[in-house]
Coordinates of C-alpha atoms and ligand atoms in Angstrom, one line a residue:
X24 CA 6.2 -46.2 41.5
X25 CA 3.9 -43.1 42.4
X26 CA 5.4 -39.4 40.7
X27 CA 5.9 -36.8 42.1
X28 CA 6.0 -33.4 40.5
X29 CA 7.9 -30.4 42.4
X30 CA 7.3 -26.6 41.3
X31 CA 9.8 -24.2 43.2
X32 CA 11.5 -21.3 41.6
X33 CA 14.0 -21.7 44.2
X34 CA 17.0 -23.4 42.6
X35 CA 18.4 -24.7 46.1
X36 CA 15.2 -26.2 47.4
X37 CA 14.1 -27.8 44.1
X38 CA 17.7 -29.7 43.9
X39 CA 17.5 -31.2 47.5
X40 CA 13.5 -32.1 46.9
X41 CA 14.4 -33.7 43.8
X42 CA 17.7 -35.5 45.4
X43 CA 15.8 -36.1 48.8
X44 CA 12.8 -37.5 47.2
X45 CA 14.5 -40.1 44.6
X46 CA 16.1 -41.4 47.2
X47 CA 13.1 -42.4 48.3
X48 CA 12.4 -44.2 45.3
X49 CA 9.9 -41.6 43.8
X50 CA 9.9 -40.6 40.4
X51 CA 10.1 -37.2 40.4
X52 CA 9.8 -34.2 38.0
X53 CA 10.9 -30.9 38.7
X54 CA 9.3 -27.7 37.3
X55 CA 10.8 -24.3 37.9
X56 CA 7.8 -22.3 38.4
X57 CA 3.9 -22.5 37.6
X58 CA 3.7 -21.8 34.5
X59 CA 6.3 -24.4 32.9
X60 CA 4.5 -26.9 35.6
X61 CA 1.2 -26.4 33.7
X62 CA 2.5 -26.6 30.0
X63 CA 4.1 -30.1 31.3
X64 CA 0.6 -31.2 32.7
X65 CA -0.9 -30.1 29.1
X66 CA 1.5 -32.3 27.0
X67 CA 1.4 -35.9 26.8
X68 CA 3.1 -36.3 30.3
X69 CA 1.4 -39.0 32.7
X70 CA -0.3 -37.2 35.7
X71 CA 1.7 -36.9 38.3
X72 CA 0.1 -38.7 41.4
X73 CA 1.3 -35.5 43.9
X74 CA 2.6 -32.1 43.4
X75 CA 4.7 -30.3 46.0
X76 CA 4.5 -26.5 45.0
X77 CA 5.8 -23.2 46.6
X78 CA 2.9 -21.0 47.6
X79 CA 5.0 -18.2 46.8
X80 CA 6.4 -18.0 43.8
X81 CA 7.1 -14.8 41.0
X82 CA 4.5 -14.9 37.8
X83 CA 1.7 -17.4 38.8
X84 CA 1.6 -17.8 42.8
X85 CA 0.9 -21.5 44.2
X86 CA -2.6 -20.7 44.8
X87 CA -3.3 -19.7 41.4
X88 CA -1.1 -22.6 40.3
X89 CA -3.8 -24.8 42.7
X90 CA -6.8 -23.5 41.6
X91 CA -5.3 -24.6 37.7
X92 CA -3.8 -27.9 38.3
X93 CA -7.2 -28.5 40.4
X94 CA -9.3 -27.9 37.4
X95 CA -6.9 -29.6 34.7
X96 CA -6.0 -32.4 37.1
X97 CA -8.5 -32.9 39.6
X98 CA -7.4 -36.6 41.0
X99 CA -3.4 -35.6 42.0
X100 CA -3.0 -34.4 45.6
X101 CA -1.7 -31.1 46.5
X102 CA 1.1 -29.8 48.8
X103 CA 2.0 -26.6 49.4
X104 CA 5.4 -25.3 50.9
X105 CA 4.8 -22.5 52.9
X106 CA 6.8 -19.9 55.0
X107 CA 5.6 -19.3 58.5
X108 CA 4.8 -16.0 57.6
X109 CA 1.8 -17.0 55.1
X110 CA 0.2 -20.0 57.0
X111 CA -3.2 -17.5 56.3
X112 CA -2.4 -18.5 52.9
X113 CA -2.2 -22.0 53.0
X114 CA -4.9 -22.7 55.0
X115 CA -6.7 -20.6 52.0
X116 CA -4.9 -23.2 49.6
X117 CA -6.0 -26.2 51.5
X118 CA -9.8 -24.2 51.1
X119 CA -9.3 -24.4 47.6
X120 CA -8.5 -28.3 47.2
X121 CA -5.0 -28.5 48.7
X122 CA -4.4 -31.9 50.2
X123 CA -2.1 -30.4 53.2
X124 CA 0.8 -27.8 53.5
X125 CA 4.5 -28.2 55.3
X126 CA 5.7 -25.1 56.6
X127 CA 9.5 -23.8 56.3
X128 CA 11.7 -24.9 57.6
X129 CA 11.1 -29.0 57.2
X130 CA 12.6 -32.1 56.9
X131 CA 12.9 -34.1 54.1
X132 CA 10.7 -36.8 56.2
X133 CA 8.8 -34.4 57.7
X134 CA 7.3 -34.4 54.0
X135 CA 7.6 -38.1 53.2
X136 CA 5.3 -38.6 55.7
X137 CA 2.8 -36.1 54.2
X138 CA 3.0 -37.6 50.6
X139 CA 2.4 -41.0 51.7
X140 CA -0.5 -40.0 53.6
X141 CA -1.8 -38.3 49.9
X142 CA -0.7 -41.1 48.2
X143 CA -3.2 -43.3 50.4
X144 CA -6.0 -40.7 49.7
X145 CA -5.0 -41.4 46.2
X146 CA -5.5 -44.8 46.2
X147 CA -8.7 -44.9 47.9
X148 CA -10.7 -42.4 45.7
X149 CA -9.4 -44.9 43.0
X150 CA -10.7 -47.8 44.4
X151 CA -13.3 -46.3 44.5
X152 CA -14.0 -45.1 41.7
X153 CA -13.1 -48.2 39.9
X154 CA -15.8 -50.0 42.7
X155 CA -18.6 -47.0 41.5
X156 CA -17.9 -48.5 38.0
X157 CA -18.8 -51.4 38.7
X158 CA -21.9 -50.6 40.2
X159 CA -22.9 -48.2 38.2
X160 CA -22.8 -51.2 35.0
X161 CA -24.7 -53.2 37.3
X162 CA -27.3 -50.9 38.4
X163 CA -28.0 -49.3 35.1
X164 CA -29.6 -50.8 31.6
X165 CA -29.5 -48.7 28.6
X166 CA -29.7 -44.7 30.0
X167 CA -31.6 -46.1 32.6
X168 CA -30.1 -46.1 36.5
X169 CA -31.8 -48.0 39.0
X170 CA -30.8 -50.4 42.2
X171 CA -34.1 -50.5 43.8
X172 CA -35.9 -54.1 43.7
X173 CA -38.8 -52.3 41.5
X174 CA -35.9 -50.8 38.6
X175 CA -34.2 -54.3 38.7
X176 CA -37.6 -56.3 37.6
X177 CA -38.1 -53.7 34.4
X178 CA -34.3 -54.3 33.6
X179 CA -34.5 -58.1 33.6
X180 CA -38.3 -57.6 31.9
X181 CA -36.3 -55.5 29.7
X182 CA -33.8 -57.7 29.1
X183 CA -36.0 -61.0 28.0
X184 CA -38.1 -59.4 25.7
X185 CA -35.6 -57.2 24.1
X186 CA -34.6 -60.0 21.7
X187 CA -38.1 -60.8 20.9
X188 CA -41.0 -59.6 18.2
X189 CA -43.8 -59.3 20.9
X190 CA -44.8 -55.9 21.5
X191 CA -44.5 -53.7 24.6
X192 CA -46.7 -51.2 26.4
X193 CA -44.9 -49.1 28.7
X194 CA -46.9 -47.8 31.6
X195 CA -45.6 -45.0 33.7
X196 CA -46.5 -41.1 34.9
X197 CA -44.6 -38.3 33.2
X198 CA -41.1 -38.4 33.5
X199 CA -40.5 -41.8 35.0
X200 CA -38.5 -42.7 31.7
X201 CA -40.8 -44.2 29.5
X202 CA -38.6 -43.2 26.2
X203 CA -35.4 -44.3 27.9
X204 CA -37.1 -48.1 28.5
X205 CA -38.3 -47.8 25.2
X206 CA -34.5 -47.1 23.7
X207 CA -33.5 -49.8 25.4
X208 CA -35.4 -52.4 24.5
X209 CA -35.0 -51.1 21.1
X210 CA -31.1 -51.2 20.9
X211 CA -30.7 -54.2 22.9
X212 CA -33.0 -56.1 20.1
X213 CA -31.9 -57.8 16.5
X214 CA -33.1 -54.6 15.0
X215 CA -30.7 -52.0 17.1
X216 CA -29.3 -51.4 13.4
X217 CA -32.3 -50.4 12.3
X218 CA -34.3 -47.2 12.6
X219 CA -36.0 -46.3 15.8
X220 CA -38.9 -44.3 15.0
X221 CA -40.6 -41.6 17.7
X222 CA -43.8 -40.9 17.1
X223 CA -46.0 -38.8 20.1
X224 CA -49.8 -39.6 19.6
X225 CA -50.3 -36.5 21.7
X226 CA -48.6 -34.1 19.6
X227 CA -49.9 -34.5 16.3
X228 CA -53.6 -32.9 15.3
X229 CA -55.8 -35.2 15.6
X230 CA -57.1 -34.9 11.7
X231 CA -53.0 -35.2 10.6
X232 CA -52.5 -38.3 12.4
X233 CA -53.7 -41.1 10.1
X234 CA -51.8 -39.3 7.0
X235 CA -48.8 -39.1 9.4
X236 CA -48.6 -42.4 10.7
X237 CA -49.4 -44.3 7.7
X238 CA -48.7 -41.9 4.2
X239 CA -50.9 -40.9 1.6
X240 CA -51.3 -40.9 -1.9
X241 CA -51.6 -37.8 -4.5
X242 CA -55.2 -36.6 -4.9
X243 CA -56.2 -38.3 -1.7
X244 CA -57.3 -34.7 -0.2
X245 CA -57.4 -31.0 -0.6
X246 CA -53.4 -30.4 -0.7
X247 CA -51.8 -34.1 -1.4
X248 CA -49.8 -32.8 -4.3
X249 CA -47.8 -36.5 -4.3
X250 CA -47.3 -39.6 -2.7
X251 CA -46.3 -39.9 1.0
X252 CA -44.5 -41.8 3.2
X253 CA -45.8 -42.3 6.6
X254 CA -43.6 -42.9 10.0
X255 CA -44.9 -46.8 10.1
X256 CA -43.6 -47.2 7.1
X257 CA -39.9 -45.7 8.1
X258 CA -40.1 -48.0 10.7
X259 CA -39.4 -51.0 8.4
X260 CA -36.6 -53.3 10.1
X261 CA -36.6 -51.3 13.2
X262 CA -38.8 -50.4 15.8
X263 CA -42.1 -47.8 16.1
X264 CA -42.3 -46.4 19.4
X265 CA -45.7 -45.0 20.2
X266 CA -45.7 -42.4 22.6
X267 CA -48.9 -41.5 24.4
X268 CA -50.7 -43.9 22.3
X269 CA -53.8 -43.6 24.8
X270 CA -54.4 -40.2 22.7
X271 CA -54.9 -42.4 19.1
X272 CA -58.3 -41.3 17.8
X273 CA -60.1 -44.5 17.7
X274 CA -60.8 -44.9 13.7
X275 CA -56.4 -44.4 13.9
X276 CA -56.7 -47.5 16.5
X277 CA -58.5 -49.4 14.0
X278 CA -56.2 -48.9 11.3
X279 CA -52.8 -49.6 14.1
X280 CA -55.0 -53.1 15.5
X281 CA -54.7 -54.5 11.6
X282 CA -51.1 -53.6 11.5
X283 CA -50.5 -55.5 14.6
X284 CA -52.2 -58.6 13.2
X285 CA -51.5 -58.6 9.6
X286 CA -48.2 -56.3 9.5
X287 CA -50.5 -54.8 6.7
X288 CA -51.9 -51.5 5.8
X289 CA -53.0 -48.6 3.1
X290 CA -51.8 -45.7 2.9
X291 CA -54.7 -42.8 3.0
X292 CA -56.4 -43.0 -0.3
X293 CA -54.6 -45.8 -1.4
X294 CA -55.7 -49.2 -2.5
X295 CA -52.2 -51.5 -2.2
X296 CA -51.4 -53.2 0.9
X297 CA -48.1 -52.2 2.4
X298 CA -46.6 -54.8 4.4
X299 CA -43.6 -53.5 6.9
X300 CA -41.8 -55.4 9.7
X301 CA -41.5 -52.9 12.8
X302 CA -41.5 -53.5 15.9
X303 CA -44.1 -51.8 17.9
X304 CA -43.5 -50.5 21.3
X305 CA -46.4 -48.3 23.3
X306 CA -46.1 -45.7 26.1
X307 CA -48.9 -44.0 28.2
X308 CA -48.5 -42.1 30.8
X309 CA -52.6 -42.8 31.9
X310 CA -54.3 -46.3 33.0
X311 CA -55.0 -47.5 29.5
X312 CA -57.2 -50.1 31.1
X313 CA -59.1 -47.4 32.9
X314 CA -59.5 -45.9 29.5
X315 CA -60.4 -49.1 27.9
X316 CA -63.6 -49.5 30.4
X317 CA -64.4 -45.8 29.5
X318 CA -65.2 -46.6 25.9
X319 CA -61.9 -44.3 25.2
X320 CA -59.7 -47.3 23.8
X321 CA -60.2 -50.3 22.0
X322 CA -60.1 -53.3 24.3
X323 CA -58.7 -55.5 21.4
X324 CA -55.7 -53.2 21.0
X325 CA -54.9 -53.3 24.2
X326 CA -54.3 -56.5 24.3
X327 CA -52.6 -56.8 20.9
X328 CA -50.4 -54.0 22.7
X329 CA -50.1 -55.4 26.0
X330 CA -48.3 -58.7 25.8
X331 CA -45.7 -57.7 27.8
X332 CA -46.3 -54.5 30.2
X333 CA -43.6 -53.0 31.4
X334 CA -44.5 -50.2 34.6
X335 CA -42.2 -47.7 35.3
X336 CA -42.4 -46.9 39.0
X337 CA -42.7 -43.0 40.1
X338 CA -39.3 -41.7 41.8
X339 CA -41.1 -41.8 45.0
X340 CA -41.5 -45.4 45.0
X341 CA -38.2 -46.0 44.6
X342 CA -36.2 -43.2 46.8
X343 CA -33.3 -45.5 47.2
X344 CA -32.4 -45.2 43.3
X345 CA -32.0 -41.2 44.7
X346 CA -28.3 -41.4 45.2
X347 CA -27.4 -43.2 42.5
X348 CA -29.8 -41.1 40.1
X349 CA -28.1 -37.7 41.5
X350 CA -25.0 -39.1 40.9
X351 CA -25.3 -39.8 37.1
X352 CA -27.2 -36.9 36.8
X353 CA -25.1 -34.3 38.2
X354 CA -22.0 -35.9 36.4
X355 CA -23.5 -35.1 33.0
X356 CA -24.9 -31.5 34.2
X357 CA -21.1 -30.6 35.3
X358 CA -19.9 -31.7 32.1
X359 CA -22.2 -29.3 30.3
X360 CA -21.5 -26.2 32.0
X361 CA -18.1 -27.2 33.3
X362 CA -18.2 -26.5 36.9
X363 CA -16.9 -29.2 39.6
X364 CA -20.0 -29.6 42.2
X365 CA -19.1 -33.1 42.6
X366 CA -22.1 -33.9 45.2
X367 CA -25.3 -33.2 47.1
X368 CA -24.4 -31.7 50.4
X369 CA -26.4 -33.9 53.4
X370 CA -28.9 -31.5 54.6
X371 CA -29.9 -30.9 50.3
X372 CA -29.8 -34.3 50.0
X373 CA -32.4 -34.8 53.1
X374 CA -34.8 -32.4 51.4
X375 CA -35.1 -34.3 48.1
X376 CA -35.2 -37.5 49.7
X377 CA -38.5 -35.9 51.4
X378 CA -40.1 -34.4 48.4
X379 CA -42.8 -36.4 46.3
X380 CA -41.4 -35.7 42.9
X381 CA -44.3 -35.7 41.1
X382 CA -42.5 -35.0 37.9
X383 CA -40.2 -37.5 38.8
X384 CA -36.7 -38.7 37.1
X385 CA -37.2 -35.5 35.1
X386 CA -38.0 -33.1 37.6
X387 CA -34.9 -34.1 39.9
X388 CA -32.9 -33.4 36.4
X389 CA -34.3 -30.0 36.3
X390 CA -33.8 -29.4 40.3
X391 CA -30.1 -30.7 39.8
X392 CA -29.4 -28.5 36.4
X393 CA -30.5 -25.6 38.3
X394 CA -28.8 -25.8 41.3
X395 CA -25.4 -26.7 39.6
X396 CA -25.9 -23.3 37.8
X397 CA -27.0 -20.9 41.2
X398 CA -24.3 -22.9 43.4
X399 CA -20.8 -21.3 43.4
X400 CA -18.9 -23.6 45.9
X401 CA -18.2 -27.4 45.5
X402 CA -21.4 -29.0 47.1
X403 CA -24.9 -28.3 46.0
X404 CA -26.4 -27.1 49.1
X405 CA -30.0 -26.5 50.3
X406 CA -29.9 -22.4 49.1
X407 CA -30.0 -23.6 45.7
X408 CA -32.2 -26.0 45.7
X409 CA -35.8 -24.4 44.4
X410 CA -38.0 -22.6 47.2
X411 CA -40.8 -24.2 46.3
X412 CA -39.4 -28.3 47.2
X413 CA -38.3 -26.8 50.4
X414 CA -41.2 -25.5 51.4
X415 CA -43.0 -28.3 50.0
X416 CA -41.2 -30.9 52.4
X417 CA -41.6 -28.4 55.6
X418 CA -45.6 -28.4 55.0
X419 CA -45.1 -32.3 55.0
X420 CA -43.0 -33.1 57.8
X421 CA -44.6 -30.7 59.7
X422 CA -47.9 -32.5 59.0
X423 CA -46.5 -35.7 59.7
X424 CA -45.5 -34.6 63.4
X425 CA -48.6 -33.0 64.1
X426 CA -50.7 -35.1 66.5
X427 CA -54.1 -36.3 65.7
X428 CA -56.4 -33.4 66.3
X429 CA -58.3 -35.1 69.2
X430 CA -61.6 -33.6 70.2
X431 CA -64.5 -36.1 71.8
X432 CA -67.5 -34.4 72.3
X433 CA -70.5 -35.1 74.9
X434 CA -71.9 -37.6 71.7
X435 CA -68.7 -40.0 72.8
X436 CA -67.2 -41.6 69.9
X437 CA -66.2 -45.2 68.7
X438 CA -62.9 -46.0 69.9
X439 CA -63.0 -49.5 68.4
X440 CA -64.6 -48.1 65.0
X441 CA -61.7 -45.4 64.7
X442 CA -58.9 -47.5 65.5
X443 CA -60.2 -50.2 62.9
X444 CA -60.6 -47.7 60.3
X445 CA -57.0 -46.6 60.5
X446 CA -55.6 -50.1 61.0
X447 CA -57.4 -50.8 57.6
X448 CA -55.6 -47.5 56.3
X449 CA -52.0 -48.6 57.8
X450 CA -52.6 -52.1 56.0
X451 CA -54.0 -51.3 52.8
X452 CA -50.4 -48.3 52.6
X453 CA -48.3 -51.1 53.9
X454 CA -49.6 -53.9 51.0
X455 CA -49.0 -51.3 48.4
X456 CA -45.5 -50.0 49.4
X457 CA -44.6 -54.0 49.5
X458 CA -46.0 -54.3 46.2
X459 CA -49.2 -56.6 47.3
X460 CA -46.6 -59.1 49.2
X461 CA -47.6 -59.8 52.7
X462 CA -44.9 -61.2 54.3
X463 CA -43.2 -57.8 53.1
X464 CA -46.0 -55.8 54.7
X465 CA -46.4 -57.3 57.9
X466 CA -42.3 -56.8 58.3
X467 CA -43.0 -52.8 57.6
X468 CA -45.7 -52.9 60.1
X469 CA -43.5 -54.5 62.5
X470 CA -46.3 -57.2 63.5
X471 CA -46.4 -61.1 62.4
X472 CA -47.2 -62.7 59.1
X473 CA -49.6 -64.5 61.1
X474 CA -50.7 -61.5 62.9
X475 CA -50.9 -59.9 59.4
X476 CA -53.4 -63.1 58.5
X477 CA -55.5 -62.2 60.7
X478 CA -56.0 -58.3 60.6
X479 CA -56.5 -58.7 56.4
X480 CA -59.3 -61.1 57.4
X481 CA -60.6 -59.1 59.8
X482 CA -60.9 -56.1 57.3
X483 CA -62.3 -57.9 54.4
X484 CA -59.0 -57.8 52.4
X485 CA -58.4 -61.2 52.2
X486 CA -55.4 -61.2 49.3
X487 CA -54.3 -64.4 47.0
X488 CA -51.8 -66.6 48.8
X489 CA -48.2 -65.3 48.6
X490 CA -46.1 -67.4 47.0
Ligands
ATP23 N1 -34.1 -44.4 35.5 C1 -33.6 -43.3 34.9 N2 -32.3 -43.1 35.0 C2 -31.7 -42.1 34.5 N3 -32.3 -41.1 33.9 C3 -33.7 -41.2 33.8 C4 -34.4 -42.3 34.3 N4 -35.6 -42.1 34.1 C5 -35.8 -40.9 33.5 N5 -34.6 -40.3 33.3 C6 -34.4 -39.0 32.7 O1 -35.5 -38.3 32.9 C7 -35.9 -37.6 31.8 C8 -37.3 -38.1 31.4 O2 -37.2 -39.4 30.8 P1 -38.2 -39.9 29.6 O3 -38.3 -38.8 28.6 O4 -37.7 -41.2 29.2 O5 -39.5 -40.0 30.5 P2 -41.0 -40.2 30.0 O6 -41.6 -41.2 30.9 O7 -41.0 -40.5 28.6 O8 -41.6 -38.8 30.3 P3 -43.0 -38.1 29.6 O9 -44.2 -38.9 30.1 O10 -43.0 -36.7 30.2 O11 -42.8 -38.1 28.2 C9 -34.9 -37.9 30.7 O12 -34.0 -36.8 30.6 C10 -34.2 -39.1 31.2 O13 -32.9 -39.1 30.8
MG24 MG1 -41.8 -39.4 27.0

């Protein structure tokens, strides 16, 4: 049975509501002005599902009332009664959030008709809701949100080596969420109950690592006044996430190669063997392999590391995660600083879907955080969004629409060489926004797989069969 609550100060008119209205088999509640309405909403009452409330009413007016019971009780529609005199006012109240008003004098129907019509409204953001539950358990892993095809394979790599020993290098540029896939596989593992252990390769001076990462022992240098516990060793029964590990100085990679294959080491001026059980999961935010052939890292520890790789796709590969990422973002921004910007107006939304992101999941956070904070009215719109990102996309679409510059000289030029070197250009983009999978390629291109065939072969870029 959906509840109604009515706030009138009039005597006469809260009676026939409240007779009028039970009759129609609501359950109604009746308040006799604003304020009582609001210390009912604050007790352990159930929220009503409507309110009907007099815009004009002594102490706390309806639309002060509305602007309260919008904030406590943002879900329960909103009616306001209002004389002919102030319709200005109601259609103010109606700014502010009110579902609809009824002007005086009505008929009891007259106003069924209106709360029915609320009721469905109601009902649908609840379905809803409930349905954007679902989804969102389905399209997230972890912290992690993500529907797009490339998202799903690192929560289903996620997901099967989790449970295992093996360890993990995860590959990705700054902000893409490395530490969030490295929580993950962490607490969806045996060891979730034990320790998860941070440690950024980056951050630490390069001649404090070693002692650090692995302890020392008293007397072992200038200033080792006792023993010491290194992170590693903290790490017993849980997991070691090594951020950044691309910037291990390589006598430290030595040292972290024998503790992948004997689960051994020494602490720095110690002679004992320490044996721990951690789990050892590795981020880099550069091509480790690229840094491998460069002499920078040791080829054996990457591939003690690299057992399972897990890459983390930049935001801009992946724009259609972009809805779903504002959404969970801005829910947790509004909680912090309390406002109730519950979306991304469509022209804002346009704009970020054109921008390159290059500090991806991160940088949209900080984009979002700020424009909650500039924006006073309920949608995030393009004025708060930074300057910069705005411009940003402009300079890109406008480059995009510009047409070739086309100048052909008395020297002629090679319409057959030109047009080959761009087709190569359109292929080779096409292959790598399908991920290397042809059949995908040739559909982006809007040509044949066959057709496809043949143009690869024709350029030299002859890739392994699909399969
Ligand atoms: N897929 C995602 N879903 C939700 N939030 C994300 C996602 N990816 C990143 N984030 C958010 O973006 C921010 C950066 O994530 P994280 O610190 O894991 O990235 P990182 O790859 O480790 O970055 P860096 O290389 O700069 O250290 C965090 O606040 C995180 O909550
Ligand atoms: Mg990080």
């Amino acid at each position: 049975m959906a509840s109604i609550l009515i706030v009138d100060d009039e005597r006469s008119m809260r009676e026939f509501l409240e007779i009028f209205l039970r009759r129609r088999s609501y359950e109604v509640r009746v308040a006799e002005n604003a304020v009582k309405a609001l210390e009912g909403l604050n007790g352990t009452e159930v929220e009503p599902d409507v309110i009907v409330a007099d815009l004009r009413m002594p102490e706390m007016d309806g639309i002060a009332f509305l602007k309260e019971a919008k904030t406590r009780i943002p879900d329960t529609e909103v009616i306001i009664i209002t004389a002919f005199a102030t319709t200005d006012t109601a259609i103010e109240a109606m700014r502010l959030g009110a579902y609809d008003y009824v002007t005086k004098p009505f008929k009891g129907d007259e106003l069924v008709i209106v709360i029915e019509k609320a009721l469905e409204k109601r009902t649908l953001r609840r379905e809803n809701l409930a349905l954007r539950r679902e989804l969102t358990k389905k399209f997230s892993f972890g912290n992690l949100v993500g529907k797009s095809a490339p998202m799903q394979e690192v929560f289903d790599l996620i997901r099967k080596a989790a449970p295992t020993k093996t360890s993990i290098l995860i590959e990705g540029e700054s902000g893409t969420g490395k530490e969030l896939a490295a929580r993950a596989v962490h607490f969806n593992s045996p060891r979730a109950g034990g320790p998860f252990v941070v440690i950024n390769c980056g951050a630490i001076p390069e001649n404090l690592i070693e002692s650090e990462l692995f302890g020392y022992m008293k007397g072992a240098f200038t200033g080792a006044f006792a023993n010491k516990v290194g992170l590693v060793e903290t790490a017993n029964n849980g997991s070691l996430f090594l951020d950044e590990i691309g910037e291990l100085p390589l006598p430290v990679q030595v040292k972290l190669l024998r503790l992948l294959q004997e689960k051994t080491f020494k602490r720095v001026g110690g002679v004992d063997d320490i044996t721990v059980d951690a789990r050892i999961i590795a981020a880099t935010n550069r091509d480790l392999k690229a840094e491998v052939a460069a002499g920078r890292f040791r080829e054996d520890l990457f591939y003690r590391l690299n057992v399972i790789m897990v890459r983390l796709p930049p935001l801009r590969e992946r724009l259609d995660d972009l809805p779903l990422l504002v959404d969970s973002i801005l829910k947790r921004v509004v909680v912090d600083c309390g406002k109730t910007i519950g979306d991304v107006a469509a022209d804002a939304m346009e704009i970020l879907a054109g921008y390159a992101f290059p500090g991806n999941v991160r940088e949209l956070e900080n984009i979002l955080e700020r424009g909650v904070t500039l924006e006073s009215g309920p949608h995030l719109t393009v004025k708060s969004l930074p300057q910069s990102v705005v411009d940003e996309v402009a300079r890109g679409r406008a480059k995009g629409a510009e047409p070739r510059a086309v100048e052909i000289t008395t020297d002629g030029v090679d319409l057959e060489g030109l047009l080959g070197t761009y087709e190569r250009e359109l292929l080779v983009a096409a292959l790598k926004t399908a991920g290397g999978v042809r059949k995908e390629a040739a559909r982006l291109l809007g040509i044949t797989f066959r057709s496809m065939r043949y143009r690869l072969a024709k350029h030299g870029l002859a890739v392994e069969d699909d399969v």
